[in-house]
Every structure is written in C-alpha cells, then in structure tokens.
Short mmCIF file of C-alpha atoms in Angstrom, two decimals:
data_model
loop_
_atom_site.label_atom_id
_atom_site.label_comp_id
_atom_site.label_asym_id
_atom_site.label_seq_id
_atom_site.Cartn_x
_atom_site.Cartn_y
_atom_site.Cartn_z
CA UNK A 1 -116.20 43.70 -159.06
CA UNK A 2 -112.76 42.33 -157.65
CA UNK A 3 -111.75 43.45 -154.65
CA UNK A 4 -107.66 44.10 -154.25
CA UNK A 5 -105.94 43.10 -151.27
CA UNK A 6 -101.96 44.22 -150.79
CA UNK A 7 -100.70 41.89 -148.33
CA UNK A 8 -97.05 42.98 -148.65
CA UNK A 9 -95.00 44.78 -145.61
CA UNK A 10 -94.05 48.18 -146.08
CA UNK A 11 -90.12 49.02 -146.57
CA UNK A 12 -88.96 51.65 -144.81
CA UNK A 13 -85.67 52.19 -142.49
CA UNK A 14 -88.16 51.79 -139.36
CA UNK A 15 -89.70 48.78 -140.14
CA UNK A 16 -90.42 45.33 -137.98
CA UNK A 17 -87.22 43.35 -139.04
CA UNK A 18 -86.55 39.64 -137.78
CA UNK A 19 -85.10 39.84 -134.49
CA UNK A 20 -84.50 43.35 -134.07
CA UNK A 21 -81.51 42.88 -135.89
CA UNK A 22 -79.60 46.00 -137.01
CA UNK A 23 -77.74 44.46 -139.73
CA UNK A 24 -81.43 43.35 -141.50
CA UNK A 25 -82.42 46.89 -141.52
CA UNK A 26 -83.02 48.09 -144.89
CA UNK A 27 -80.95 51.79 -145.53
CA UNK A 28 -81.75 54.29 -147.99
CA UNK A 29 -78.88 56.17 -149.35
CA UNK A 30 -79.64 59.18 -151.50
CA UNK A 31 -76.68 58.92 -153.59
CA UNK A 32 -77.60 62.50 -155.62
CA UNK A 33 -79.73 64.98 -155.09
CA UNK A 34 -80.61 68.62 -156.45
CA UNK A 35 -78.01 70.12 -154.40
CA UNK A 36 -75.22 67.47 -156.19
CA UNK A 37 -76.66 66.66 -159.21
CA UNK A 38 -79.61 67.42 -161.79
CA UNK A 39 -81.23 64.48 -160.50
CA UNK A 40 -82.40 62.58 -157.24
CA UNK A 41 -81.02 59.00 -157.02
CA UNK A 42 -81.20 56.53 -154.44
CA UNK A 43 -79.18 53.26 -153.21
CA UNK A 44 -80.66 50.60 -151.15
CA UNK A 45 -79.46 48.58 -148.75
CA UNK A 46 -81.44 45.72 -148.42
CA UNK A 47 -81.43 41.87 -146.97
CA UNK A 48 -82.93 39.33 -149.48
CA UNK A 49 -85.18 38.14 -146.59
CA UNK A 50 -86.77 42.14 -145.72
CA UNK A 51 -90.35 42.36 -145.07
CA UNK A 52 -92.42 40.01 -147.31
CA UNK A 53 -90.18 37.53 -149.40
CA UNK A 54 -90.23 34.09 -151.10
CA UNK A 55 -87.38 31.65 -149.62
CA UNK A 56 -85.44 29.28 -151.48
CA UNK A 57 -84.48 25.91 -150.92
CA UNK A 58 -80.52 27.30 -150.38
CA UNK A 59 -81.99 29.28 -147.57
CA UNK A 60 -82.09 25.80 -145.59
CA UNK A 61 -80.63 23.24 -147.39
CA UNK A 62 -77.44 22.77 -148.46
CA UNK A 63 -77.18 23.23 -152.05
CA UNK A 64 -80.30 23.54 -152.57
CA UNK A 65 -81.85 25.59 -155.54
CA UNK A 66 -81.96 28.94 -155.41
CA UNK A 67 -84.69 31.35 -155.57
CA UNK A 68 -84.77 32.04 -159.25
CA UNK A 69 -85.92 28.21 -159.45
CA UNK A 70 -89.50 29.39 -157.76
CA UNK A 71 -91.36 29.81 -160.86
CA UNK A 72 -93.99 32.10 -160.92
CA UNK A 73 -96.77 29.07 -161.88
CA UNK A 74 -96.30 28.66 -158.62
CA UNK A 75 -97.02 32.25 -157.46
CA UNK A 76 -100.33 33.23 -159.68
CA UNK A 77 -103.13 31.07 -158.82
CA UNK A 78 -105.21 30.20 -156.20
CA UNK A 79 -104.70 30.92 -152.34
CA UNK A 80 -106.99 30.38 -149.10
CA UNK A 81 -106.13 32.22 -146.29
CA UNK A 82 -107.28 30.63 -143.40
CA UNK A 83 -108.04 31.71 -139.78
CA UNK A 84 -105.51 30.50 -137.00
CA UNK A 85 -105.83 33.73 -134.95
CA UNK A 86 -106.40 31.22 -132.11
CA UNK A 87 -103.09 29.76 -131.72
CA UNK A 88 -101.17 30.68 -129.48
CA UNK A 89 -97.28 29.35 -129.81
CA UNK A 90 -96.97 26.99 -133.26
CA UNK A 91 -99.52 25.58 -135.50
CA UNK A 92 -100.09 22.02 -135.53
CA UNK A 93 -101.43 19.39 -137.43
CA UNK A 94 -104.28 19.26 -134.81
CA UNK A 95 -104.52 22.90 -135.79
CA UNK A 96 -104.13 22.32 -139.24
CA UNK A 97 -106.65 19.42 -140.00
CA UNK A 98 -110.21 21.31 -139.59
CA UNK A 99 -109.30 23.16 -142.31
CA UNK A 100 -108.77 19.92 -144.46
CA UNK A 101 -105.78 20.91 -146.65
CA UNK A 102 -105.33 19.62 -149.66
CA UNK A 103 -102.87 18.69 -152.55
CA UNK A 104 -101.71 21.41 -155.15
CA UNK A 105 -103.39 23.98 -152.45
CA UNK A 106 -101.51 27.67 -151.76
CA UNK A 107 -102.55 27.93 -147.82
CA UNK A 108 -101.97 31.68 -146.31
CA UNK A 109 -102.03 31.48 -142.19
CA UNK A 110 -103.58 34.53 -140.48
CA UNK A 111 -102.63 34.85 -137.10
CA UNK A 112 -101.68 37.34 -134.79
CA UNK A 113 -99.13 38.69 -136.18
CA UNK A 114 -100.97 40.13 -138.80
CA UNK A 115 -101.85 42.61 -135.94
CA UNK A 116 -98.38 43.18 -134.64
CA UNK A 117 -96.34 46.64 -135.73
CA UNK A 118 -93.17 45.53 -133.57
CA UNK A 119 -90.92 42.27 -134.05
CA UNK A 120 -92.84 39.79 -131.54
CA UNK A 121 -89.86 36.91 -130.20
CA UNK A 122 -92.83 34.75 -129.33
CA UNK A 123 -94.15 35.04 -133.04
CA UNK A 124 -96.59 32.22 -134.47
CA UNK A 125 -94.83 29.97 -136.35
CA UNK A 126 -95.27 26.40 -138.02
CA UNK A 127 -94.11 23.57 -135.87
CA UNK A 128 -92.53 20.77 -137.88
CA UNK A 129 -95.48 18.48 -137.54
CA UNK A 130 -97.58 20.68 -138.99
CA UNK A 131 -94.86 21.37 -142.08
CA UNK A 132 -94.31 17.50 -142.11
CA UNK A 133 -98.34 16.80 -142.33
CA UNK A 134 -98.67 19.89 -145.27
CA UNK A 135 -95.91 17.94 -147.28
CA UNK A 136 -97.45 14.84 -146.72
CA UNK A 137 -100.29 16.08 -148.29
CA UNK A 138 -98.66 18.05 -151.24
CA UNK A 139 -99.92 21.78 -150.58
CA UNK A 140 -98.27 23.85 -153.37
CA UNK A 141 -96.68 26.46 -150.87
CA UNK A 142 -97.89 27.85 -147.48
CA UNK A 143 -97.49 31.39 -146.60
CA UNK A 144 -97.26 32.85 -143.41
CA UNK A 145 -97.62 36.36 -141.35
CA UNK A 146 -94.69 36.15 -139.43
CA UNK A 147 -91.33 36.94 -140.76
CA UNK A 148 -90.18 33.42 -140.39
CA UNK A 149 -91.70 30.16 -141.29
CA UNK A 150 -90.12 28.64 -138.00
CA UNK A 151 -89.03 29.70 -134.99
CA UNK A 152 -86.32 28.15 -132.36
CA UNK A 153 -85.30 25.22 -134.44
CA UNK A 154 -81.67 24.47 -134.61
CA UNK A 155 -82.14 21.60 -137.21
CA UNK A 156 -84.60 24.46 -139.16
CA UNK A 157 -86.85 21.02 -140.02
CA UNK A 158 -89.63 23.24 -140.58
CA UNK A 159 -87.94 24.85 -143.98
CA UNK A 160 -86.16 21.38 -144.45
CA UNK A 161 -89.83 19.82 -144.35
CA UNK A 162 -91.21 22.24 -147.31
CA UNK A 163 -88.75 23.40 -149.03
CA UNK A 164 -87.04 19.78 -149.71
CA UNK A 165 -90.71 18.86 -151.37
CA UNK A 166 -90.18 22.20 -153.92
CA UNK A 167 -93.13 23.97 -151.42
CA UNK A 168 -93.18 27.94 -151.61
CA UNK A 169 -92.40 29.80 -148.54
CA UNK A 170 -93.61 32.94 -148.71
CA UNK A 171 -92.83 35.45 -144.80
CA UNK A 172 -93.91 38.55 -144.16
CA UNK A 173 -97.51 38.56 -144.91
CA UNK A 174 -99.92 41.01 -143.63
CA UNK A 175 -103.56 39.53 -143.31
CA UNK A 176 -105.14 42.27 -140.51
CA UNK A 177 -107.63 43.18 -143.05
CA UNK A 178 -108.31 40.15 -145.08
CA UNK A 179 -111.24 37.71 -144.48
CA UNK A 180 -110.57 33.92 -144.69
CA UNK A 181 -111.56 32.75 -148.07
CA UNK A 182 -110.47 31.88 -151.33
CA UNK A 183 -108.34 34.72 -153.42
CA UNK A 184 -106.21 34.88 -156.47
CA UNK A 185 -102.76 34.89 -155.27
CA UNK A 186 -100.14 37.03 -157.03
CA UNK A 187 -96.70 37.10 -155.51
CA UNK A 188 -94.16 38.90 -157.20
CA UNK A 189 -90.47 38.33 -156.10
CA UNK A 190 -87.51 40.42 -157.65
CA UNK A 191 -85.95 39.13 -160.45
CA UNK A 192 -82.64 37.59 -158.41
CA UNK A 193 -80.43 34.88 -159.52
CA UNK A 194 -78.57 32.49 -157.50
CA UNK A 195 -79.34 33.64 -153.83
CA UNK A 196 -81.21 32.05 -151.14
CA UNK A 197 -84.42 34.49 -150.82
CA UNK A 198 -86.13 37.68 -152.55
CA UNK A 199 -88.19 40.25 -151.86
CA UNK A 200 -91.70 40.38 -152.61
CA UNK A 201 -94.85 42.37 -153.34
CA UNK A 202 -97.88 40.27 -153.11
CA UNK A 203 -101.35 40.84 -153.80
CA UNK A 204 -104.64 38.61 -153.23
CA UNK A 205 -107.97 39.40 -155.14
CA UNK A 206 -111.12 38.48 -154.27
CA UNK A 207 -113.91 38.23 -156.94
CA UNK A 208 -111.03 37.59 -160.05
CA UNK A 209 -112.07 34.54 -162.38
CA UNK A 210 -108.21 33.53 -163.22
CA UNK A 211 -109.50 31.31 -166.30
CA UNK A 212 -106.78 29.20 -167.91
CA UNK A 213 -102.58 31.09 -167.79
CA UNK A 214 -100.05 30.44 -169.70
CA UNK A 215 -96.51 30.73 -168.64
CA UNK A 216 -94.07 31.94 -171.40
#
C-alpha cells in the first residue's frame, strides 16, 4: 500500500516567513461574512515565495523565464530525499558526493530545518559549490527545507548556478517525518503566469509504481 507524505508548509497569518519579514506575511481578509452577506468570502494576501514554492529563473536572473515555464514533467516523477541532518552551516560538494548524485535526478535535502517552527537566520542552505557540482552533473531540480535555496550571497550564485541550467528550485519543504529514500514526487504550484515564483503543495509517496505519464 502507498504511503502519503505532505511535505508542504502550512499557511496561516502566524507562520515561519523568510526573515521575519512583516511584509511576507500572508493576511486573510474575510471580505463577507453572515453578518454582511449570505455568504463567507475570503481575500488573501499572499507573497509568491510563502511557505513551500517553486522559483523561477526571473527570481535570479535577469530576464529569465518565469515560473509558468516550470513544467510539471518536471514536478511528477521521481525524488530521493536524502539525509544531511549533519551539516551544520551550507552543504557542500564534500557533503554532497556520498550520496552520488546523478543526472535527470530530483534530490530533496533534509536537514534541520525540517525540525525548526521559527525562521532560523543561520538556516542550512546550499553553498555555490555544491549548486555548481549538482549542475555539473545535471540533477533535474533539488529541493530544499529551508525557505531559501541560499543564504548571504550578494551575487545569489547559488540560484544563478541552477536555475541558469533550467534546474527546479523547490523552498519550503518539510521532511521531519520522512525517511531518506526514494518517493514519487508531486509538486503542485498555482497556476501563475509571468512572475518570478509560486506557491506550492507538494506531496511524496512511498510504495507508488508511477509507470509511464503522459503530459497533455
């Protein structure tokens, strides 16, 4: 029997948002409710980059594509999530290469953010060697637990490194409860044109013969 796994942050007003940033906080406006109107209605407020997204190419590089150009052949298939709860600052290509990587592969990092409910400034992140070594090799996307891929880079080369090679970024995972292994990945962003991220919900299943997919 497969086994479902929802990876995907929680939205809510409260949440862990990059940098304790007010401005990325997502808002929920009840527009009508049974006191104004025969119906309850809602309005969000939400950044394109909130809790577990897919970035796009524009996020980093200068007009780039943007994120309706992430198909979703790359987003349905298979994932390994792979355990880097020892690192402690970035992940390296020293940290990388026990795990053998390897072209066309969709590589989810658990680390220890996975097990952190408030915005850590010291998050785990990707250092550019490691990005640079991933797109030497020709992974199909890398996904991560923090809420960004990188962390203190002015020049952003971590993004430039994967993104410029048409690599998935996918933020915002959360991997507490999920074993290293090989899963189905299904990543879901919103239906946006022309921006530079999107929100996500993103499942991984364990057990789920994917067979041969079509994309229409």
């Amino acid at each position: 029997m497969a086994k479902v796994y929802d990876v995907s942050m929680l939205i809510h007003e409260g949440m862990q948002v990059y940098k304790n940033k007010d401005d990325k906080r997502p808002k929920f406006e009840t527009t009508s409710d049974f006191q104004t109107g025969s119906a309850h209605e809602t309005r969000l407020h939400l950044d394109a980059h909130t809790g577990t997204h897919i970035d796009a190419e524009l996020h980093m590089v200068p007009g780039g594509k943007t994120i309706e150009a992430v198909g979703l052949d790359k987003l349905i298939g298979p994932c390994r999530v792979i355990d880097l709860t020892g690192v402690q600052d970035g992940i390296t290509r020293a940290d990388l290469e026990p795990h053998a990587p390897k072209a066309g592969e969709f590589l989810l990092f658990k680390t220890r953010n996975s097990f952190e409910e408030t915005f850590n400034f010291e998050f785990i992140y990707l250092k550019e060697d490691g990005a640079r070594y991933l797109a030497e090799i020709g992974v199909r996307g890398v996904g991560t637990d923090g809420l960004g891929v990188e962390r203190s880079q002015p020049d952003h080369m971590t993004h430039v490194a994967l993104l410029s090679k048409d690599i998935v970024v996918l933020e915002g995972l959360r991997l507490k409860d999920v074993p290293p292994g090989e899963y189905v990945l299904i990543a879901l962003p919103l239906k946006l044109t022309g921006i530079d991220a999107a929100p996500a919900r993103v499942i991984l299943v364990d057990g789920l013969e994917l067979g041969s997919v079509t994309f229409a």
